[in-house]
């Protein structure tokens, strides 16, 4: 040891995603390399390292921690405190202690290359092992019951390690040192194939070839994944896919497809560079990719030219593909609008009439988590659903809150959020809360997160909507409640992701949300900061004919827009194809309801204007799936056409009447491409006009409407041309899945001003 360096004793606390990612063995190896003595332990608050040695070497050691942590780790904060010397001899890894729980939980990760190589190596003891994993891969969040993360806190606690696994688990230099789901053929969960009456058909590795055989014959199998079951069938077999749709009562909504690898995917689809990169990340999301010339079953994604694609991510998937040569449908096993199913018994109860066979193993899924869905817009990720791989998602921000805050999100695409100290945490996608099952799942998720973070909320944040189940739940908890307007929360979610605190101009375009005046909003233009907002513009309200029903039937929305401009007899004389979808007496009936305001609430939603446009273009009149209108209009868009329609803005109210007149003209001539293109161009023109008055402000684009790839691309391009700085969410959902994050962002600022 050099003479000029004095001896030092320090405690280093590392916070972030540092548990269950091989962090302590990494610390152990680094301490050994720099001849430092001391110990390392997992605490509820992060990883705690106590080291002694020369000051130089401690400094070098800290640089390694900071600059070269394990691939799955994310370091948010390192704190170093000088200590009295403890005269350590050697370096050791201590058992976990149970202190405060503020550490971040690692999301689930796809099987790594090293594990796959072992699985395919006939000389390895885990050859063909369907649950192979290590500290760099495998399940995390989905098997954790509580923190700190060790095997007694996961669903692996019922399995006793064999001596060989135990040896690896105890050896700090082994890749499986403290890999909590460690197991092998001898000591791990057992794979089983059953028919839908729960009769055992095969066990162990025999299951895989049998399952592949059944898939080849057109059967529908439920196969256990990481965060739930998938329903799988041969994606090239039209009759199998149609049967699945029929049994699941899911007529049109696109189904996700799983490919064995990128080579297979590229024979069917045309991913760009960024999409290819996302498809093969350790998070393995579903990525929307353009269809190629070689086709799969046409009923997978009817009428649109993209497919939701993912690459195999569990060892079991890879083994299955070694026996099955082509792509597989892999859709979440659930009944429509219900949560993803976690265990075989529930599966038989709820989907007994959908599946033919079940592939299961006895490692429980503690926390259900759906596959994430993303798309690439302008070379950046846009998140449509945040689930496996990405969540729990944590953000560190600059405001530290003295209180514990729970945000309960919205009603559709629900997720929940927690704020404590300087952390904002967003749960995985929970779903639409329209069923009892979904509401139970919501409550279970709240309990799970409270347990993970030892969290009792002081404040609960919810949407202003009086009948949202989450808002009602929040008000029944006996805590202080803060309500946040829906579209304000959308803007705040974007601000939270980018850490924006200054005033921004926010375009909040989505389906529906409860407005401050009691009407339905969704085409709002706000000036926003974390504390407050002002509505400076909005679409002139029109009527939802039939209320909720209008959301399911775009033709009612097109009709409502006509009633704003034309008399009933004028409407009767129009030669628009969508009008043929009404029975002869219906027009008069709807007009009466419109006139007398019977079950015809006002709304300013741009999502609903999109629906109306799809009906004007004669592509969608009823029973679309959420977002279908936008997707279909995108397909019609012609970038060569420069057409935009006239509109007026008075006192911030955007009147689309002249646009509707023009569209009627084009509609009678069946010029649908011009309608779709002109409408999207008009929206960007309107936004440009608003932006002109606020050129010094950053711009936030938020709400589900901006899932539309063409609209978002055009807006960003046009607004950036004006010199504006434009933000839209990448890592968190731009749709209602991000509402909880926005609610948190407002609450942490508001609570801070109250308490200081
Ligand atoms: Zn691995
Ligand atoms: Zn073993």
mmCIF file with all atom_site columns, N, CA, C and O and ligand atoms in Angstrom, residues 110-116 132-138 175-176, ligand 1:
data_model
loop_
_atom_site.group_PDB
_atom_site.id
_atom_site.type_symbol
_atom_site.label_atom_id
_atom_site.label_alt_id
_atom_site.label_comp_id
_atom_site.label_asym_id
_atom_site.label_entity_id
_atom_site.label_seq_id
_atom_site.pdbx_PDB_ins_code
_atom_site.Cartn_x
_atom_site.Cartn_y
_atom_site.Cartn_z
_atom_site.occupancy
_atom_site.B_iso_or_equiv
_atom_site.pdbx_formal_charge
_atom_site.auth_seq_id
_atom_site.auth_comp_id
_atom_site.auth_asym_id
_atom_site.auth_atom_id
_atom_site.pdbx_PDB_model_num
ATOM   1  N  N   . UNK A 1 110 ? -36.206 -10.608 -19.494 1.00 0.00 ? 110 UNK A N   1
ATOM   2  C  CA  . UNK A 1 110 ? -36.164 -11.763 -20.404 1.00 0.00 ? 110 UNK A CA  1
ATOM   3  C  C   . UNK A 1 110 ? -34.932 -12.625 -20.123 1.00 0.00 ? 110 UNK A C   1
ATOM   4  O  O   . UNK A 1 110 ? -33.907 -12.127 -19.649 1.00 0.00 ? 110 UNK A O   1
ATOM   5  N  N   . UNK A 1 111 ? -35.036 -13.911 -20.420 1.00 0.00 ? 111 UNK A N   1
ATOM   6  C  CA  . UNK A 1 111 ? -33.912 -14.835 -20.216 1.00 0.00 ? 111 UNK A CA  1
ATOM   7  C  C   . UNK A 1 111 ? -32.675 -14.314 -20.955 1.00 0.00 ? 111 UNK A C   1
ATOM   8  O  O   . UNK A 1 111 ? -32.771 -13.802 -22.073 1.00 0.00 ? 111 UNK A O   1
ATOM   9  N  N   . UNK A 1 112 ? -31.478 -14.424 -20.314 1.00 0.00 ? 112 UNK A N   1
ATOM   10 C  CA  . UNK A 1 112 ? -30.266 -13.857 -20.919 1.00 0.00 ? 112 UNK A CA  1
ATOM   11 C  C   . UNK A 1 112 ? -29.583 -14.870 -21.847 1.00 0.00 ? 112 UNK A C   1
ATOM   12 O  O   . UNK A 1 112 ? -29.898 -16.062 -21.831 1.00 0.00 ? 112 UNK A O   1
ATOM   13 N  N   . UNK A 1 113 ? -28.643 -14.379 -22.642 1.00 0.00 ? 113 UNK A N   1
ATOM   14 C  CA  . UNK A 1 113 ? -27.944 -15.223 -23.619 1.00 0.00 ? 113 UNK A CA  1
ATOM   15 C  C   . UNK A 1 113 ? -27.171 -16.358 -22.940 1.00 0.00 ? 113 UNK A C   1
ATOM   16 O  O   . UNK A 1 113 ? -27.139 -17.479 -23.433 1.00 0.00 ? 113 UNK A O   1
ATOM   17 N  N   . UNK A 1 114 ? -26.526 -16.044 -21.806 1.00 0.00 ? 114 UNK A N   1
ATOM   18 C  CA  . UNK A 1 114 ? -25.740 -17.075 -21.119 1.00 0.00 ? 114 UNK A CA  1
ATOM   19 C  C   . UNK A 1 114 ? -26.631 -18.222 -20.643 1.00 0.00 ? 114 UNK A C   1
ATOM   20 O  O   . UNK A 1 114 ? -26.273 -19.393 -20.767 1.00 0.00 ? 114 UNK A O   1
ATOM   21 N  N   . UNK A 1 115 ? -27.781 -17.878 -20.089 1.00 0.00 ? 115 UNK A N   1
ATOM   22 C  CA  . UNK A 1 115 ? -28.701 -18.920 -19.630 1.00 0.00 ? 115 UNK A CA  1
ATOM   23 C  C   . UNK A 1 115 ? -29.223 -19.733 -20.822 1.00 0.00 ? 115 UNK A C   1
ATOM   24 O  O   . UNK A 1 115 ? -29.341 -20.955 -20.753 1.00 0.00 ? 115 UNK A O   1
ATOM   25 N  N   . UNK A 1 116 ? -29.546 -19.035 -21.930 1.00 0.00 ? 116 UNK A N   1
ATOM   26 C  CA  . UNK A 1 116 ? -30.028 -19.744 -23.117 1.00 0.00 ? 116 UNK A CA  1
ATOM   27 C  C   . UNK A 1 116 ? -28.975 -20.720 -23.635 1.00 0.00 ? 116 UNK A C   1
ATOM   28 O  O   . UNK A 1 116 ? -29.295 -21.858 -24.009 1.00 0.00 ? 116 UNK A O   1
ATOM   29 N  N   . UNK A 1 132 ? -34.834 -21.834 -16.352 1.00 0.00 ? 132 UNK A N   1
ATOM   30 C  CA  . UNK A 1 132 ? -33.457 -21.410 -16.095 1.00 0.00 ? 132 UNK A CA  1
ATOM   31 C  C   . UNK A 1 132 ? -33.413 -19.883 -15.932 1.00 0.00 ? 132 UNK A C   1
ATOM   32 O  O   . UNK A 1 132 ? -34.150 -19.154 -16.601 1.00 0.00 ? 132 UNK A O   1
ATOM   33 N  N   . UNK A 1 133 ? -32.596 -19.406 -14.997 1.00 0.00 ? 133 UNK A N   1
ATOM   34 C  CA  . UNK A 1 133 ? -32.449 -17.957 -14.782 1.00 0.00 ? 133 UNK A CA  1
ATOM   35 C  C   . UNK A 1 133 ? -31.160 -17.699 -14.017 1.00 0.00 ? 133 UNK A C   1
ATOM   36 O  O   . UNK A 1 133 ? -30.515 -18.634 -13.553 1.00 0.00 ? 133 UNK A O   1
ATOM   37 N  N   . UNK A 1 134 ? -30.784 -16.442 -13.894 1.00 0.00 ? 134 UNK A N   1
ATOM   38 C  CA  . UNK A 1 134 ? -29.605 -16.074 -13.103 1.00 0.00 ? 134 UNK A CA  1
ATOM   39 C  C   . UNK A 1 134 ? -29.818 -14.664 -12.555 1.00 0.00 ? 134 UNK A C   1
ATOM   40 O  O   . UNK A 1 134 ? -30.907 -14.110 -12.706 1.00 0.00 ? 134 UNK A O   1
ATOM   41 N  N   . UNK A 1 135 ? -28.784 -14.087 -11.942 1.00 0.00 ? 135 UNK A N   1
ATOM   42 C  CA  . UNK A 1 135 ? -28.987 -12.738 -11.388 1.00 0.00 ? 135 UNK A CA  1
ATOM   43 C  C   . UNK A 1 135 ? -29.170 -11.705 -12.491 1.00 0.00 ? 135 UNK A C   1
ATOM   44 O  O   . UNK A 1 135 ? -29.568 -10.578 -12.219 1.00 0.00 ? 135 UNK A O   1
ATOM   45 N  N   . UNK A 1 136 ? -28.867 -12.060 -13.738 1.00 0.00 ? 136 UNK A N   1
ATOM   46 C  CA  . UNK A 1 136 ? -29.006 -11.101 -14.828 1.00 0.00 ? 136 UNK A CA  1
ATOM   47 C  C   . UNK A 1 136 ? -30.308 -11.280 -15.612 1.00 0.00 ? 136 UNK A C   1
ATOM   48 O  O   . UNK A 1 136 ? -30.551 -10.566 -16.588 1.00 0.00 ? 136 UNK A O   1
ATOM   49 N  N   . UNK A 1 137 ? -31.131 -12.250 -15.219 1.00 0.00 ? 137 UNK A N   1
ATOM   50 C  CA  . UNK A 1 137 ? -32.355 -12.466 -15.993 1.00 0.00 ? 137 UNK A CA  1
ATOM   51 C  C   . UNK A 1 137 ? -33.434 -13.158 -15.157 1.00 0.00 ? 137 UNK A C   1
ATOM   52 O  O   . UNK A 1 137 ? -33.165 -13.632 -14.066 1.00 0.00 ? 137 UNK A O   1
ATOM   53 N  N   . UNK A 1 138 ? -34.628 -13.219 -15.718 1.00 0.00 ? 138 UNK A N   1
ATOM   54 C  CA  . UNK A 1 138 ? -35.703 -13.977 -15.094 1.00 0.00 ? 138 UNK A CA  1
ATOM   55 C  C   . UNK A 1 138 ? -36.705 -13.121 -14.349 1.00 0.00 ? 138 UNK A C   1
ATOM   56 O  O   . UNK A 1 138 ? -36.685 -11.901 -14.429 1.00 0.00 ? 138 UNK A O   1
ATOM   57 N  N   . UNK A 1 175 ? -22.502 -16.721 -11.129 1.00 0.00 ? 175 UNK A N   1
ATOM   58 C  CA  . UNK A 1 175 ? -23.523 -15.894 -11.768 1.00 0.00 ? 175 UNK A CA  1
ATOM   59 C  C   . UNK A 1 175 ? -24.886 -16.049 -11.083 1.00 0.00 ? 175 UNK A C   1
ATOM   60 O  O   . UNK A 1 175 ? -25.787 -15.241 -11.271 1.00 0.00 ? 175 UNK A O   1
ATOM   61 N  N   . UNK A 1 176 ? -25.054 -17.119 -10.319 1.00 0.00 ? 176 UNK A N   1
ATOM   62 C  CA  . UNK A 1 176 ? -26.341 -17.334 -9.648  1.00 0.00 ? 176 UNK A CA  1
ATOM   63 C  C   . UNK A 1 176 ? -26.262 -17.074 -8.146  1.00 0.00 ? 176 UNK A C   1
ATOM   64 O  O   . UNK A 1 176 ? -27.114 -17.516 -7.385  1.00 0.00 ? 176 UNK A O   1
HETATM 65 ZN ZN1 . LIG B 2 .   ? -29.475 -15.539 -17.103 1.00 0.00 ? 1   LIG B ZN1 1
#
